[in-house]
Amino acid sequence: MSGERLLVIEDDKKIADLLFRGLAYEGYTVSVADNGERGLAAARDAVPDLIILDWMLPGMDGLEVLRRIRTVDETPVLMLTAKESVQNRVEGLETGADDYLVKPFAFE
């Protein structure tokens, strides 16, 4: 999988930096956007192989980003969020996420 392009849309700088460093170390090309609008623009400008998407973003939230992405392509999306209820997971997956991971998480 190394060399694949990943887009991380995450407003928490510590988490974004952790993901950037860890995924780059594994050989991925990683881009980071810190809000929904920039993330959506990045996803449309250079379609990545995978998007890691936070739900609670400033401006446009992650679910709206996901809805808009799904209108134009089927890039795999992993929701990475602190929203942990079963209802939240169902909503994320029904909106179009391919998988759902709750923070905090183990990078391994």
PDB file of N, CA and C in Angstrom:
ATOM      1  N   MET A   1       0.791  -1.200   0.000  1.00  0.00           N
ATOM      2  CA  MET A   1       0.000   0.000   0.000  1.00  0.00           C
ATOM      3  C   MET A   1       0.835   1.266   0.000  1.00  0.00           C
ATOM      4  N   SER A   2       2.119   1.170   0.246  1.00  0.00           N
ATOM      5  CA  SER A   2       2.901   2.401   0.347  1.00  0.00           C
ATOM      6  C   SER A   2       2.827   3.192  -0.947  1.00  0.00           C
ATOM      7  N   GLY A   3       2.884   4.519  -0.791  1.00  0.00           N
ATOM      8  CA  GLY A   3       2.784   5.410  -1.926  1.00  0.00           C
ATOM      9  C   GLY A   3       1.374   5.895  -2.175  1.00  0.00           C
ATOM     10  N   GLU A   4       0.393   5.247  -1.559  1.00  0.00           N
ATOM     11  CA  GLU A   4      -0.973   5.702  -1.745  1.00  0.00           C
ATOM     12  C   GLU A   4      -1.165   7.054  -1.082  1.00  0.00           C
ATOM     13  N   ARG A   5      -2.087   7.837  -1.626  1.00  0.00           N
ATOM     14  CA  ARG A   5      -2.338   9.198  -1.131  1.00  0.00           C
ATOM     15  C   ARG A   5      -3.490   9.199  -0.142  1.00  0.00           C
ATOM     16  N   LEU A   6      -3.223   9.707   1.046  1.00  0.00           N
ATOM     17  CA  LEU A   6      -4.228   9.792   2.087  1.00  0.00           C
ATOM     18  C   LEU A   6      -4.500  11.252   2.413  1.00  0.00           C
ATOM     19  N   LEU A   7      -5.748  11.560   2.687  1.00  0.00           N
ATOM     20  CA  LEU A   7      -6.138  12.897   3.122  1.00  0.00           C
ATOM     21  C   LEU A   7      -6.703  12.784   4.525  1.00  0.00           C
ATOM     22  N   VAL A   8      -6.099  13.509   5.453  1.00  0.00           N
ATOM     23  CA  VAL A   8      -6.568  13.567   6.828  1.00  0.00           C
ATOM     24  C   VAL A   8      -7.275  14.907   7.005  1.00  0.00           C
ATOM     25  N   ILE A   9      -8.543  14.870   7.377  1.00  0.00           N
ATOM     26  CA  ILE A   9      -9.305  16.086   7.650  1.00  0.00           C
ATOM     27  C   ILE A   9      -9.580  16.084   9.145  1.00  0.00           C
ATOM     28  N   GLU A  10      -8.777  16.841   9.879  1.00  0.00           N
ATOM     29  CA  GLU A  10      -8.766  16.797  11.345  1.00  0.00           C
ATOM     30  C   GLU A  10      -8.344  18.149  11.888  1.00  0.00           C
ATOM     31  N   ASP A  11      -9.138  18.731  12.784  1.00  0.00           N
ATOM     32  CA  ASP A  11      -8.803  20.051  13.321  1.00  0.00           C
ATOM     33  C   ASP A  11      -7.931  20.002  14.574  1.00  0.00           C
ATOM     34  N   ASP A  12      -7.827  18.859  15.224  1.00  0.00           N
ATOM     35  CA  ASP A  12      -6.959  18.737  16.400  1.00  0.00           C
ATOM     36  C   ASP A  12      -5.524  18.543  15.909  1.00  0.00           C
ATOM     37  N   LYS A  13      -4.690  19.560  16.126  1.00  0.00           N
ATOM     38  CA  LYS A  13      -3.337  19.546  15.584  1.00  0.00           C
ATOM     39  C   LYS A  13      -2.529  18.348  16.068  1.00  0.00           C
ATOM     40  N   LYS A  14      -2.666  17.974  17.330  1.00  0.00           N
ATOM     41  CA  LYS A  14      -1.904  16.842  17.862  1.00  0.00           C
ATOM     42  C   LYS A  14      -2.280  15.540  17.152  1.00  0.00           C
ATOM     43  N   ILE A  15      -3.560  15.324  16.966  1.00  0.00           N
ATOM     44  CA  ILE A  15      -4.003  14.102  16.279  1.00  0.00           C
ATOM     45  C   ILE A  15      -3.590  14.142  14.814  1.00  0.00           C
ATOM     46  N   ALA A  16      -3.760  15.292  14.176  1.00  0.00           N
ATOM     47  CA  ALA A  16      -3.358  15.419  12.771  1.00  0.00           C
ATOM     48  C   ALA A  16      -1.867  15.156  12.606  1.00  0.00           C
ATOM     49  N   ASP A  17      -1.049  15.708  13.498  1.00  0.00           N
ATOM     50  CA  ASP A  17       0.400  15.487  13.432  1.00  0.00           C
ATOM     51  C   ASP A  17       0.750  14.022  13.668  1.00  0.00           C
ATOM     52  N   LEU A  18       0.096  13.384  14.645  1.00  0.00           N
ATOM     53  CA  LEU A  18       0.329  11.965  14.918  1.00  0.00           C
ATOM     54  C   LEU A  18       0.011  11.123  13.683  1.00  0.00           C
ATOM     55  N   LEU A  19      -1.146  11.388  13.080  1.00  0.00           N
ATOM     56  CA  LEU A  19      -1.523  10.637  11.880  1.00  0.00           C
ATOM     57  C   LEU A  19      -0.565  10.908  10.731  1.00  0.00           C
ATOM     58  N   PHE A  20      -0.212  12.174  10.532  1.00  0.00           N
ATOM     59  CA  PHE A  20       0.702  12.521   9.448  1.00  0.00           C
ATOM     60  C   PHE A  20       2.025  11.772   9.607  1.00  0.00           C
ATOM     61  N   ARG A  21       2.631  11.873  10.782  1.00  0.00           N
ATOM     62  CA  ARG A  21       3.938  11.228  11.007  1.00  0.00           C
ATOM     63  C   ARG A  21       3.854   9.714  10.888  1.00  0.00           C
ATOM     64  N   GLY A  22       2.853   9.125  11.537  1.00  0.00           N
ATOM     65  CA  GLY A  22       2.739   7.666  11.520  1.00  0.00           C
ATOM     66  C   GLY A  22       2.463   7.105  10.144  1.00  0.00           C
ATOM     67  N   LEU A  23       1.563   7.741   9.415  1.00  0.00           N
ATOM     68  CA  LEU A  23       1.226   7.251   8.078  1.00  0.00           C
ATOM     69  C   LEU A  23       2.341   7.520   7.074  1.00  0.00           C
ATOM     70  N   ALA A  24       3.000   8.670   7.191  1.00  0.00           N
ATOM     71  CA  ALA A  24       4.142   8.957   6.315  1.00  0.00           C
ATOM     72  C   ALA A  24       5.264   7.952   6.562  1.00  0.00           C
ATOM     73  N   TYR A  25       5.492   7.605   7.819  1.00  0.00           N
ATOM     74  CA  TYR A  25       6.515   6.615   8.164  1.00  0.00           C
ATOM     75  C   TYR A  25       6.214   5.268   7.503  1.00  0.00           C
ATOM     76  N   GLU A  26       4.930   4.951   7.372  1.00  0.00           N
ATOM     77  CA  GLU A  26       4.516   3.697   6.734  1.00  0.00           C
ATOM     78  C   GLU A  26       4.575   3.767   5.213  1.00  0.00           C
ATOM     79  N   GLY A  27       4.932   4.927   4.665  1.00  0.00           N
ATOM     80  CA  GLY A  27       5.117   5.044   3.229  1.00  0.00           C
ATOM     81  C   GLY A  27       3.989   5.719   2.469  1.00  0.00           C
ATOM     82  N   TYR A  28       2.992   6.197   3.178  1.00  0.00           N
ATOM     83  CA  TYR A  28       1.884   6.886   2.524  1.00  0.00           C
ATOM     84  C   TYR A  28       2.238   8.341   2.261  1.00  0.00           C
ATOM     85  N   THR A  29       1.653   8.896   1.228  1.00  0.00           N
ATOM     86  CA  THR A  29       1.730  10.327   0.971  1.00  0.00           C
ATOM     87  C   THR A  29       0.515  10.937   1.648  1.00  0.00           C
ATOM     88  N   VAL A  30       0.756  11.818   2.628  1.00  0.00           N
ATOM     89  CA  VAL A  30      -0.326  12.314   3.479  1.00  0.00           C
ATOM     90  C   VAL A  30      -0.491  13.818   3.319  1.00  0.00           C
ATOM     91  N   SER A  31      -1.737  14.240   3.122  1.00  0.00           N
ATOM     92  CA  SER A  31      -2.106  15.652   3.147  1.00  0.00           C
ATOM     93  C   SER A  31      -3.035  15.851   4.337  1.00  0.00           C
ATOM     94  N   VAL A  32      -2.984  17.046   4.918  1.00  0.00           N
ATOM     95  CA  VAL A  32      -3.825  17.346   6.076  1.00  0.00           C
ATOM     96  C   VAL A  32      -4.595  18.628   5.815  1.00  0.00           C
ATOM     97  N   ALA A  33      -5.880  18.613   6.157  1.00  0.00           N
ATOM     98  CA  ALA A  33      -6.720  19.813   6.131  1.00  0.00           C
ATOM     99  C   ALA A  33      -7.307  19.980   7.527  1.00  0.00           C
ATOM    100  N   ASP A  34      -7.385  21.228   7.995  1.00  0.00           N
ATOM    101  CA  ASP A  34      -7.799  21.458   9.381  1.00  0.00           C
ATOM    102  C   ASP A  34      -9.236  21.933   9.552  1.00  0.00           C
ATOM    103  N   ASN A  35     -10.014  21.950   8.484  1.00  0.00           N
ATOM    104  CA  ASN A  35     -11.444  22.249   8.621  1.00  0.00           C
ATOM    105  C   ASN A  35     -12.191  21.627   7.443  1.00  0.00           C
ATOM    106  N   GLY A  36     -13.519  21.645   7.546  1.00  0.00           N
ATOM    107  CA  GLY A  36     -14.334  20.978   6.536  1.00  0.00           C
ATOM    108  C   GLY A  36     -14.208  21.557   5.147  1.00  0.00           C
ATOM    109  N   GLU A  37     -14.208  22.878   5.047  1.00  0.00           N
ATOM    110  CA  GLU A  37     -14.124  23.506   3.723  1.00  0.00           C
ATOM    111  C   GLU A  37     -12.808  23.173   3.021  1.00  0.00           C
ATOM    112  N   ARG A  38     -11.697  23.299   3.747  1.00  0.00           N
ATOM    113  CA  ARG A  38     -10.394  22.974   3.150  1.00  0.00           C
ATOM    114  C   ARG A  38     -10.288  21.485   2.827  1.00  0.00           C
ATOM    115  N   GLY A  39     -10.857  20.665   3.682  1.00  0.00           N
ATOM    116  CA  GLY A  39     -10.833  19.222   3.434  1.00  0.00           C
ATOM    117  C   GLY A  39     -11.604  18.851   2.183  1.00  0.00           C
ATOM    118  N   LEU A  40     -12.792  19.426   2.033  1.00  0.00           N
ATOM    119  CA  LEU A  40     -13.593  19.149   0.844  1.00  0.00           C
ATOM    120  C   LEU A  40     -12.877  19.618  -0.414  1.00  0.00           C
ATOM    121  N   ALA A  41     -12.287  20.801  -0.355  1.00  0.00           N
ATOM    122  CA  ALA A  41     -11.545  21.315  -1.514  1.00  0.00           C
ATOM    123  C   ALA A  41     -10.372  20.398  -1.850  1.00  0.00           C
ATOM    124  N   ALA A  42      -9.651  19.946  -0.825  1.00  0.00           N
ATOM    125  CA  ALA A  42      -8.500  19.055  -1.057  1.00  0.00           C
ATOM    126  C   ALA A  42      -8.952  17.726  -1.654  1.00  0.00           C
ATOM    127  N   ALA A  43     -10.080  17.208  -1.178  1.00  0.00           N
ATOM    128  CA  ALA A  43     -10.601  15.938  -1.700  1.00  0.00           C
ATOM    129  C   ALA A  43     -11.012  16.061  -3.158  1.00  0.00           C
ATOM    130  N   ARG A  44     -11.506  17.214  -3.541  1.00  0.00           N
ATOM    131  CA  ARG A  44     -11.944  17.421  -4.921  1.00  0.00           C
ATOM    132  C   ARG A  44     -10.784  17.766  -5.845  1.00  0.00           C
ATOM    133  N   ASP A  45      -9.780  18.485  -5.335  1.00  0.00           N
ATOM    134  CA  ASP A  45      -8.649  18.908  -6.170  1.00  0.00           C
ATOM    135  C   ASP A  45      -7.742  17.755  -6.561  1.00  0.00           C
ATOM    136  N   ALA A  46      -7.473  16.869  -5.625  1.00  0.00           N
ATOM    137  CA  ALA A  46      -6.588  15.731  -5.879  1.00  0.00           C
ATOM    138  C   ALA A  46      -7.188  14.538  -5.157  1.00  0.00           C
ATOM    139  N   VAL A  47      -8.042  13.801  -5.834  1.00  0.00           N
ATOM    140  CA  VAL A  47      -8.789  12.716  -5.195  1.00  0.00           C
ATOM    141  C   VAL A  47      -7.817  11.720  -4.563  1.00  0.00           C
ATOM    142  N   PRO A  48      -7.890  11.578  -3.229  1.00  0.00           N
ATOM    143  CA  PRO A  48      -6.978  10.668  -2.533  1.00  0.00           C
ATOM    144  C   PRO A  48      -7.457   9.219  -2.643  1.00  0.00           C
ATOM    145  N   ASP A  49      -6.610   8.303  -2.206  1.00  0.00           N
ATOM    146  CA  ASP A  49      -6.985   6.893  -2.169  1.00  0.00           C
ATOM    147  C   ASP A  49      -7.828   6.564  -0.942  1.00  0.00           C
ATOM    148  N   LEU A  50      -7.694   7.384   0.118  1.00  0.00           N
ATOM    149  CA  LEU A  50      -8.454   7.205   1.352  1.00  0.00           C
ATOM    150  C   LEU A  50      -8.547   8.545   2.065  1.00  0.00           C
ATOM    151  N   ILE A  51      -9.705   8.793   2.694  1.00  0.00           N
ATOM    152  CA  ILE A  51      -9.891   9.990   3.503  1.00  0.00           C
ATOM    153  C   ILE A  51     -10.139   9.559   4.943  1.00  0.00           C
ATOM    154  N   ILE A  52      -9.395  10.158   5.868  1.00  0.00           N
ATOM    155  CA  ILE A  52      -9.637   9.984   7.298  1.00  0.00           C
ATOM    156  C   ILE A  52     -10.292  11.280   7.752  1.00  0.00           C
ATOM    157  N   LEU A  53     -11.535  11.179   8.216  1.00  0.00           N
ATOM    158  CA  LEU A  53     -12.385  12.346   8.405  1.00  0.00           C
ATOM    159  C   LEU A  53     -12.920  12.445   9.821  1.00  0.00           C
ATOM    160  N   ASP A  54     -12.641  13.579  10.465  1.00  0.00           N
ATOM    161  CA  ASP A  54     -13.219  13.866  11.773  1.00  0.00           C
ATOM    162  C   ASP A  54     -14.652  14.357  11.580  1.00  0.00           C
ATOM    163  N   TRP A  55     -15.516  14.084  12.523  1.00  0.00           N
ATOM    164  CA  TRP A  55     -16.902  14.532  12.447  1.00  0.00           C
ATOM    165  C   TRP A  55     -17.027  15.979  12.888  1.00  0.00           C
ATOM    166  N   MET A  56     -16.419  16.301  14.037  1.00  0.00           N
ATOM    167  CA  MET A  56     -16.597  17.626  14.643  1.00  0.00           C
ATOM    168  C   MET A  56     -15.505  18.580  14.165  1.00  0.00           C
ATOM    169  N   LEU A  57     -15.779  19.214  13.042  1.00  0.00           N
ATOM    170  CA  LEU A  57     -14.849  20.152  12.423  1.00  0.00           C
ATOM    171  C   LEU A  57     -15.414  21.561  12.496  1.00  0.00           C
ATOM    172  N   PRO A  58     -14.540  22.569  12.523  1.00  0.00           N
ATOM    173  CA  PRO A  58     -15.059  23.946  12.466  1.00  0.00           C
ATOM    174  C   PRO A  58     -15.650  24.231  11.085  1.00  0.00           C
ATOM    175  N   GLY A  59     -16.667  25.077  11.076  1.00  0.00           N
ATOM    176  CA  GLY A  59     -17.320  25.400   9.803  1.00  0.00           C
ATOM    177  C   GLY A  59     -18.208  24.258   9.371  1.00  0.00           C
ATOM    178  N   MET A  60     -17.879  23.627   8.293  1.00  0.00           N
ATOM    179  CA  MET A  60     -18.628  22.489   7.770  1.00  0.00           C
ATOM    180  C   MET A  60     -18.221  21.224   8.521  1.00  0.00           C
ATOM    181  N   ASP A  61     -19.193  20.541   9.145  1.00  0.00           N
ATOM    182  CA  ASP A  61     -18.831  19.349   9.907  1.00  0.00           C
ATOM    183  C   ASP A  61     -18.527  18.165   8.987  1.00  0.00           C
ATOM    184  N   GLY A  62     -17.969  17.131   9.575  1.00  0.00           N
ATOM    185  CA  GLY A  62     -17.529  15.974   8.806  1.00  0.00           C
ATOM    186  C   GLY A  62     -18.640  15.259   8.063  1.00  0.00           C
ATOM    187  N   LEU A  63     -19.839  15.205   8.657  1.00  0.00           N
ATOM    188  CA  LEU A  63     -20.943  14.549   7.946  1.00  0.00           C
ATOM    189  C   LEU A  63     -21.315  15.302   6.682  1.00  0.00           C
ATOM    190  N   GLU A  64     -21.296  16.632   6.742  1.00  0.00           N
ATOM    191  CA  GLU A  64     -21.598  17.408   5.537  1.00  0.00           C
ATOM    192  C   GLU A  64     -20.492  17.233   4.496  1.00  0.00           C
ATOM    193  N   VAL A  65     -19.252  17.198   4.944  1.00  0.00           N
ATOM    194  CA  VAL A  65     -18.139  16.933   4.024  1.00  0.00           C
ATOM    195  C   VAL A  65     -18.366  15.587   3.346  1.00  0.00           C
ATOM    196  N   LEU A  66     -18.704  14.583   4.142  1.00  0.00           N
ATOM    197  CA  LEU A  66     -18.941  13.241   3.609  1.00  0.00           C
ATOM    198  C   LEU A  66     -20.093  13.233   2.608  1.00  0.00           C
ATOM    199  N   ARG A  67     -21.196  13.893   2.939  1.00  0.00           N
ATOM    200  CA  ARG A  67     -22.333  13.959   2.003  1.00  0.00           C
ATOM    201  C   ARG A  67     -21.905  14.551   0.666  1.00  0.00           C
ATOM    202  N   ARG A  68     -21.141  15.614   0.725  1.00  0.00           N
ATOM    203  CA  ARG A  68     -20.717  16.284  -0.513  1.00  0.00           C
ATOM    204  C   ARG A  68     -19.714  15.453  -1.291  1.00  0.00           C
ATOM    205  N   ILE A  69     -18.834  14.763  -0.597  1.00  0.00           N
ATOM    206  CA  ILE A  69     -17.889  13.875  -1.284  1.00  0.00           C
ATOM    207  C   ILE A  69     -18.663  12.778  -2.010  1.00  0.00           C
ATOM    208  N   ARG A  70     -19.650  12.214  -1.349  1.00  0.00           N
ATOM    209  CA  ARG A  70     -20.416  11.107  -1.934  1.00  0.00           C
ATOM    210  C   ARG A  70     -21.224  11.519  -3.160  1.00  0.00           C
ATOM    211  N   THR A  71     -21.453  12.802  -3.373  1.00  0.00           N
ATOM    212  CA  THR A  71     -22.168  13.221  -4.575  1.00  0.00           C
ATOM    213  C   THR A  71     -21.291  13.122  -5.814  1.00  0.00           C
ATOM    214  N   VAL A  72     -19.962  13.051  -5.629  1.00  0.00           N
ATOM    215  CA  VAL A  72     -19.077  13.037  -6.798  1.00  0.00           C
ATOM    216  C   VAL A  72     -18.195  11.804  -6.905  1.00  0.00           C
ATOM    217  N   ASP A  73     -17.915  11.108  -5.801  1.00  0.00           N
ATOM    218  CA  ASP A  73     -17.081   9.901  -5.915  1.00  0.00           C
ATOM    219  C   ASP A  73     -17.266   8.967  -4.728  1.00  0.00           C
ATOM    220  N   GLU A  74     -16.623   7.833  -4.818  1.00  0.00           N
ATOM    221  CA  GLU A  74     -16.735   6.785  -3.805  1.00  0.00           C
ATOM    222  C   GLU A  74     -15.406   6.523  -3.104  1.00  0.00           C
ATOM    223  N   THR A  75     -14.587   7.547  -2.944  1.00  0.00           N
ATOM    224  CA  THR A  75     -13.322   7.392  -2.211  1.00  0.00           C
ATOM    225  C   THR A  75     -13.617   6.801  -0.840  1.00  0.00           C
ATOM    226  N   PRO A  76     -12.892   5.775  -0.427  1.00  0.00           N
ATOM    227  CA  PRO A  76     -13.118   5.221   0.912  1.00  0.00           C
ATOM    228  C   PRO A  76     -12.896   6.290   1.990  1.00  0.00           C
ATOM    229  N   VAL A  77     -13.808   6.308   2.976  1.00  0.00           N
ATOM    230  CA  VAL A  77     -13.734   7.286   4.063  1.00  0.00           C
ATOM    231  C   VAL A  77     -13.804   6.559   5.397  1.00  0.00           C
ATOM    232  N   LEU A  78     -12.830   6.836   6.244  1.00  0.00           N
ATOM    233  CA  LEU A  78     -12.808   6.358   7.628  1.00  0.00           C
ATOM    234  C   LEU A  78     -13.170   7.536   8.515  1.00  0.00           C
ATOM    235  N   MET A  79     -14.287   7.446   9.217  1.00  0.00           N
ATOM    236  CA  MET A  79     -14.642   8.466  10.200  1.00  0.00           C
ATOM    237  C   MET A  79     -13.795   8.210  11.441  1.00  0.00           C
ATOM    238  N   LEU A  80     -13.119   9.242  11.914  1.00  0.00           N
ATOM    239  CA  LEU A  80     -12.302   9.166  13.130  1.00  0.00           C
ATOM    240  C   LEU A  80     -12.814  10.271  14.034  1.00  0.00           C
ATOM    241  N   THR A  81     -13.540   9.905  15.081  1.00  0.00           N
ATOM    242  CA  THR A  81     -14.271  10.900  15.843  1.00  0.00           C
ATOM    243  C   THR A  81     -14.438  10.513  17.305  1.00  0.00           C
ATOM    244  N   ALA A  82     -14.709  11.502  18.127  1.00  0.00           N
ATOM    245  CA  ALA A  82     -15.010  11.264  19.536  1.00  0.00           C
ATOM    246  C   ALA A  82     -16.477  10.907  19.739  1.00  0.00           C
ATOM    247  N   LYS A  83     -17.286  11.028  18.704  1.00  0.00           N
ATOM    248  CA  LYS A  83     -18.708  10.678  18.817  1.00  0.00           C
ATOM    249  C   LYS A  83     -18.815   9.158  18.850  1.00  0.00           C
ATOM    250  N   GLU A  84     -19.159   8.634  20.031  1.00  0.00           N
ATOM    251  CA  GLU A  84     -19.011   7.198  20.241  1.00  0.00           C
ATOM    252  C   GLU A  84     -20.303   6.412  20.382  1.00  0.00           C
ATOM    253  N   SER A  85     -21.446   7.059  20.392  1.00  0.00           N
ATOM    254  CA  SER A  85     -22.688   6.309  20.594  1.00  0.00           C
ATOM    255  C   SER A  85     -22.991   5.426  19.377  1.00  0.00           C
ATOM    256  N   VAL A  86     -23.775   4.404  19.619  1.00  0.00           N
ATOM    257  CA  VAL A  86     -24.189   3.530  18.524  1.00  0.00           C
ATOM    258  C   VAL A  86     -24.944   4.343  17.478  1.00  0.00           C
ATOM    259  N   GLN A  87     -25.792   5.254  17.928  1.00  0.00           N
ATOM    260  CA  GLN A  87     -26.553   6.095  16.995  1.00  0.00           C
ATOM    261  C   GLN A  87     -25.615   6.920  16.116  1.00  0.00           C
ATOM    262  N   ASN A  88     -24.531   7.474  16.702  1.00  0.00           N
ATOM    263  CA  ASN A  88     -23.553   8.229  15.918  1.00  0.00           C
ATOM    264  C   ASN A  88     -22.884   7.339  14.885  1.00  0.00           C
ATOM    265  N   ARG A  89     -22.511   6.150  15.289  1.00  0.00           N
ATOM    266  CA  ARG A  89     -21.846   5.217  14.360  1.00  0.00           C
ATOM    267  C   ARG A  89     -22.770   4.876  13.191  1.00  0.00           C
ATOM    268  N   VAL A  90     -24.019   4.588  13.519  1.00  0.00           N
ATOM    269  CA  VAL A  90     -24.993   4.266  12.472  1.00  0.00           C
ATOM    270  C   VAL A  90     -25.149   5.452  11.526  1.00  0.00           C
ATOM    271  N   GLU A  91     -25.275   6.659  12.084  1.00  0.00           N
ATOM    272  CA  GLU A  91     -25.439   7.848  11.250  1.00  0.00           C
ATOM    273  C   GLU A  91     -24.232   8.053  10.331  1.00  0.00           C
ATOM    274  N   GLY A  92     -23.038   7.893  10.877  1.00  0.00           N
ATOM    275  CA  GLY A  92     -21.832   8.040  10.057  1.00  0.00           C
ATOM    276  C   GLY A  92     -21.779   7.030   8.929  1.00  0.00           C
ATOM    277  N   LEU A  93     -22.078   5.788   9.244  1.00  0.00           N
ATOM    278  CA  LEU A  93     -22.042   4.741   8.221  1.00  0.00           C
ATOM    279  C   LEU A  93     -23.163   4.910   7.208  1.00  0.00           C
ATOM    280  N   GLU A  94     -24.342   5.284   7.667  1.00  0.00           N
ATOM    281  CA  GLU A  94     -25.451   5.492   6.735  1.00  0.00           C
ATOM    282  C   GLU A  94     -25.232   6.703   5.838  1.00  0.00           C
ATOM    283  N   THR A  95     -24.459   7.665   6.303  1.00  0.00           N
ATOM    284  CA  THR A  95     -24.154   8.846   5.490  1.00  0.00           C
ATOM    285  C   THR A  95     -23.158   8.506   4.389  1.00  0.00           C
ATOM    286  N   GLY A  96     -22.421   7.411   4.562  1.00  0.00           N
ATOM    287  CA  GLY A  96     -21.510   7.005   3.498  1.00  0.00           C
ATOM    288  C   GLY A  96     -20.114   6.631   3.932  1.00  0.00           C
ATOM    289  N   ALA A  97     -19.824   6.702   5.236  1.00  0.00           N
ATOM    290  CA  ALA A  97     -18.491   6.282   5.699  1.00  0.00           C
ATOM    291  C   ALA A  97     -18.321   4.782   5.469  1.00  0.00           C
ATOM    292  N   ASP A  98     -17.099   4.378   5.178  1.00  0.00           N
ATOM    293  CA  ASP A  98     -16.806   2.964   4.973  1.00  0.00           C
ATOM    294  C   ASP A  98     -16.456   2.263   6.275  1.00  0.00           C
ATOM    295  N   ASP A  99     -15.963   3.042   7.243  1.00  0.00           N
ATOM    296  CA  ASP A  99     -15.658   2.495   8.561  1.00  0.00           C
ATOM    297  C   ASP A  99     -15.687   3.644   9.556  1.00  0.00           C
ATOM    298  N   TYR A 100     -15.652   3.306  10.839  1.00  0.00           N
ATOM    299  CA  TYR A 100     -15.866   4.290  11.898  1.00  0.00           C
ATOM    300  C   TYR A 100     -14.964   3.924  13.060  1.00  0.00           C
ATOM    301  N   LEU A 101     -14.083   4.820  13.456  1.00  0.00           N
ATOM    302  CA  LEU A 101     -13.145   4.584  14.558  1.00  0.00           C
ATOM    303  C   LEU A 101     -13.309   5.698  15.573  1.00  0.00           C
ATOM    304  N   VAL A 102     -13.456   5.305  16.842  1.00  0.00           N
ATOM    305  CA  VAL A 102     -13.695   6.264  17.911  1.00  0.00           C
ATOM    306  C   VAL A 102     -12.381   6.664  18.568  1.00  0.00           C
ATOM    307  N   LYS A 103     -12.236   7.977  18.832  1.00  0.00           N
ATOM    308  CA  LYS A 103     -11.097   8.504  19.587  1.00  0.00           C
ATOM    309  C   LYS A 103     -11.384   8.284  21.071  1.00  0.00           C
ATOM    310  N   PRO A 104     -10.385   8.068  21.886  1.00  0.00           N
ATOM    311  CA  PRO A 104      -8.989   7.872  21.510  1.00  0.00           C
ATOM    312  C   PRO A 104      -8.783   6.507  20.867  1.00  0.00           C
ATOM    313  N   PHE A 105      -7.724   6.377  20.124  1.00  0.00           N
ATOM    314  CA  PHE A 105      -7.435   5.156  19.399  1.00  0.00           C
ATOM    315  C   PHE A 105      -5.955   4.830  19.549  1.00  0.00           C
ATOM    316  N   ALA A 106      -5.611   3.585  19.301  1.00  0.00           N
ATOM    317  CA  ALA A 106      -4.211   3.161  19.284  1.00  0.00           C
ATOM    318  C   ALA A 106      -3.754   3.176  17.829  1.00  0.00           C
ATOM    319  N   PHE A 107      -2.663   3.853  17.550  1.00  0.00           N
ATOM    320  CA  PHE A 107      -2.197   3.958  16.169  1.00  0.00           C
ATOM    321  C   PHE A 107      -1.912   2.590  15.550  1.00  0.00           C
ATOM    322  N   GLU A 108      -1.403   1.684  16.318  1.00  0.00           N
ATOM    323  CA  GLU A 108      -1.080   0.351  15.800  1.00  0.00           C
ATOM    324  C   GLU A 108      -2.315  -0.312  15.231  1.00  0.00           C
TER     325      GLU A 108
END
